[in-house]
Amino acid sequence: MKRVLLNKALVILLSMIVIILSGCSYKSRMLQYYSEISNYEELEGIILNFEEIKGEDDLFIEIEFENENIHDHYLYHPLRVMSKNKEVLKKNGFFENVSIGDKIKIVTASRYFYDGYRIPIVAIECDNIVYLDFQTGRENLLKWVEEPE
């Protein structure tokens, strides 16, 4: 009887450890990937839509890209501007000066980490005006990965 209880306790403990560690793996892989500057690329395209999902502070931007041979991950879902970077856009007049149909340059990285993941935008420029610079956008992304909002 003691042996059966001990085995059950061991199975439960090991299951909990696996669950906890599996959640940590995304964080470490994301930090490693987004810390490497060579993983980022600049893309250009036309804004098709802005979307703010109720209950979330992030902004999602759908873009028709003009670049040739871009990664498929850019084509499936709108890209994400996390809330700290959205605040920078607001402060710099992005929402007053940029509209659907405008051509923008963005900096992003193509890795797709899990179902429902949205690829982040870490820099935005329109008409030679930088609304979100790469250094600030990347720093905010890395902070978000370390401590999600």
Protein backbone atom coordinates (compact mmCIF):
# COMPACT_ATOMS: atom_id res chain seq x y z
CA MET A 1 0.00 0.00 0.00
CA LYS A 2 2.81 2.42 0.91
CA ARG A 3 4.61 1.51 -2.29
CA VAL A 4 1.53 2.30 -4.41
CA LEU A 5 1.09 5.70 -2.72
CA LEU A 6 4.78 6.45 -3.13
CA ASN A 7 4.61 5.56 -6.85
CA LYS A 8 1.54 7.79 -7.33
CA ALA A 9 3.23 10.66 -5.54
CA LEU A 10 6.33 10.22 -7.69
CA VAL A 11 4.27 10.21 -10.90
CA ILE A 12 2.43 13.37 -9.84
CA LEU A 13 5.69 15.10 -8.91
CA LEU A 14 7.35 14.18 -12.20
CA SER A 15 4.26 15.33 -14.14
CA MET A 16 4.35 18.70 -12.41
CA ILE A 17 8.05 19.12 -13.16
CA VAL A 18 7.50 18.32 -16.84
CA ILE A 19 4.62 20.82 -17.07
CA ILE A 20 6.64 23.57 -15.39
CA LEU A 21 9.74 22.97 -17.48
CA SER A 22 7.83 22.77 -20.75
CA GLY A 23 6.54 26.30 -20.16
CA CYS A 24 10.08 27.54 -19.53
CA SER A 25 11.36 26.20 -22.83
CA TYR A 26 9.48 28.78 -24.91
CA LYS A 27 10.84 31.60 -22.80
CA SER A 28 14.46 30.50 -23.10
CA ARG A 29 14.15 29.78 -26.83
CA MET A 30 12.45 33.12 -27.43
CA LEU A 31 15.10 35.02 -25.45
CA GLN A 32 17.88 33.28 -27.32
CA TYR A 33 16.28 33.90 -30.72
CA TYR A 34 15.25 37.53 -30.18
CA SER A 35 18.59 38.42 -28.59
CA GLU A 36 20.37 37.61 -31.85
CA ILE A 37 20.22 40.74 -34.05
CA SER A 38 20.86 38.76 -37.24
CA ASN A 39 17.42 37.11 -36.87
CA TYR A 40 15.64 40.39 -37.65
CA GLU A 41 14.80 41.64 -41.12
CA GLU A 42 13.31 44.75 -42.66
CA LEU A 43 10.16 44.36 -44.73
CA GLU A 44 8.01 46.79 -46.68
CA GLY A 45 4.34 46.68 -47.41
CA ILE A 46 0.95 48.29 -47.51
CA ILE A 47 -1.18 48.41 -44.36
CA LEU A 48 -4.39 46.46 -44.96
CA ASN A 49 -5.86 46.70 -41.47
CA PHE A 50 -5.25 47.70 -37.86
CA GLU A 51 -6.89 45.52 -35.24
CA GLU A 52 -7.20 45.98 -31.51
CA ILE A 53 -8.66 42.90 -29.84
CA LYS A 54 -11.04 43.61 -26.98
CA GLY A 55 -9.37 42.87 -23.65
CA GLU A 56 -5.83 43.11 -25.04
CA ASP A 57 -3.54 46.12 -25.12
CA ASP A 58 -1.64 44.97 -28.19
CA LEU A 59 -2.12 46.18 -31.74
CA PHE A 60 -2.29 43.80 -34.70
CA ILE A 61 -1.36 45.04 -38.17
CA GLU A 62 -2.20 43.20 -41.37
CA ILE A 63 0.28 44.00 -44.15
CA GLU A 64 0.48 43.15 -47.84
CA PHE A 65 4.22 42.74 -48.25
CA GLU A 66 6.10 43.96 -51.30
CA ASN A 67 9.27 41.97 -50.57
CA GLU A 68 9.98 38.92 -52.69
CA ASN A 69 10.66 35.54 -51.11
CA ILE A 70 9.43 36.42 -47.63
CA HIS A 71 8.87 33.73 -45.04
CA ASP A 72 5.41 32.11 -45.04
CA HIS A 73 4.93 33.01 -41.36
CA TYR A 74 4.37 36.62 -42.38
CA LEU A 75 1.43 35.70 -44.57
CA TYR A 76 -0.90 33.83 -42.20
CA HIS A 77 -1.80 36.29 -39.45
CA PRO A 78 -1.53 39.98 -38.65
CA LEU A 79 1.72 40.94 -36.95
CA ARG A 80 1.75 42.07 -33.33
CA VAL A 81 2.82 45.36 -31.79
CA MET A 82 3.02 44.66 -28.06
CA SER A 83 1.55 47.19 -25.67
CA LYS A 84 4.83 48.92 -24.67
CA ASN A 85 5.67 49.45 -28.34
CA LYS A 86 2.11 50.57 -29.05
CA GLU A 87 2.60 53.27 -26.39
CA VAL A 88 5.72 54.45 -28.26
CA LEU A 89 3.69 54.61 -31.50
CA LYS A 90 1.00 56.71 -29.79
CA LYS A 91 3.60 59.07 -28.32
CA ASN A 92 5.22 59.53 -31.73
CA GLY A 93 1.98 60.31 -33.60
CA PHE A 94 1.65 57.06 -35.53
CA PHE A 95 -2.14 56.83 -35.18
CA GLU A 96 -2.64 60.44 -36.29
CA ASN A 97 -0.30 60.23 -39.29
CA VAL A 98 -0.52 56.66 -40.63
CA SER A 99 -3.60 55.08 -42.20
CA ILE A 100 -4.78 51.95 -43.92
CA GLY A 101 -3.29 51.96 -47.42
CA ASP A 102 -0.03 53.63 -46.39
CA LYS A 103 3.28 52.00 -47.21
CA ILE A 104 5.39 51.17 -44.16
CA LYS A 105 8.75 49.64 -43.36
CA ILE A 106 8.89 47.28 -40.40
CA VAL A 107 11.53 45.21 -38.66
CA THR A 108 10.55 41.77 -37.41
CA ALA A 109 11.80 38.21 -37.05
CA SER A 110 10.07 35.22 -38.65
CA ARG A 111 10.25 32.52 -35.95
CA TYR A 112 6.85 31.14 -34.96
CA PHE A 113 6.95 29.73 -31.42
CA TYR A 114 3.55 28.17 -30.67
CA ASP A 115 -0.08 27.99 -31.80
CA GLY A 116 -1.70 31.40 -31.55
CA TYR A 117 1.68 33.16 -31.47
CA ARG A 118 1.82 36.41 -33.40
CA ILE A 119 5.10 37.53 -34.89
CA PRO A 120 6.21 40.83 -33.29
CA ILE A 121 7.00 44.10 -35.00
CA VAL A 122 9.95 45.84 -33.32
CA ALA A 123 10.37 48.88 -35.61
CA ILE A 124 8.03 50.91 -37.81
CA GLU A 125 8.75 53.69 -40.28
CA CYS A 126 6.42 55.48 -42.68
CA ASP A 127 7.35 58.28 -45.10
CA ASN A 128 10.87 58.44 -43.60
CA ILE A 129 9.45 59.06 -40.11
CA VAL A 130 10.51 56.53 -37.49
CA TYR A 131 7.57 55.86 -35.18
CA LEU A 132 9.22 52.94 -33.36
CA ASP A 133 13.00 52.55 -33.51
CA PHE A 134 14.59 49.11 -33.54
CA GLN A 135 16.54 49.48 -30.30
CA THR A 136 13.49 50.52 -28.26
CA GLY A 137 11.20 47.99 -29.90
CA ARG A 138 13.64 45.12 -29.42
CA GLU A 139 14.32 46.05 -25.78
CA ASN A 140 10.58 46.10 -25.08
CA LEU A 141 10.18 42.72 -26.79
CA LEU A 142 12.96 41.16 -24.71
CA LYS A 143 11.44 42.58 -21.49
CA TRP A 144 8.05 41.15 -22.50
CA VAL A 145 9.58 37.71 -23.08
CA GLU A 146 11.31 37.83 -19.70
CA GLU A 147 8.23 39.06 -17.83
CA PRO A 148 5.00 38.79 -19.85
CA GLU A 149 2.47 41.52 -19.09
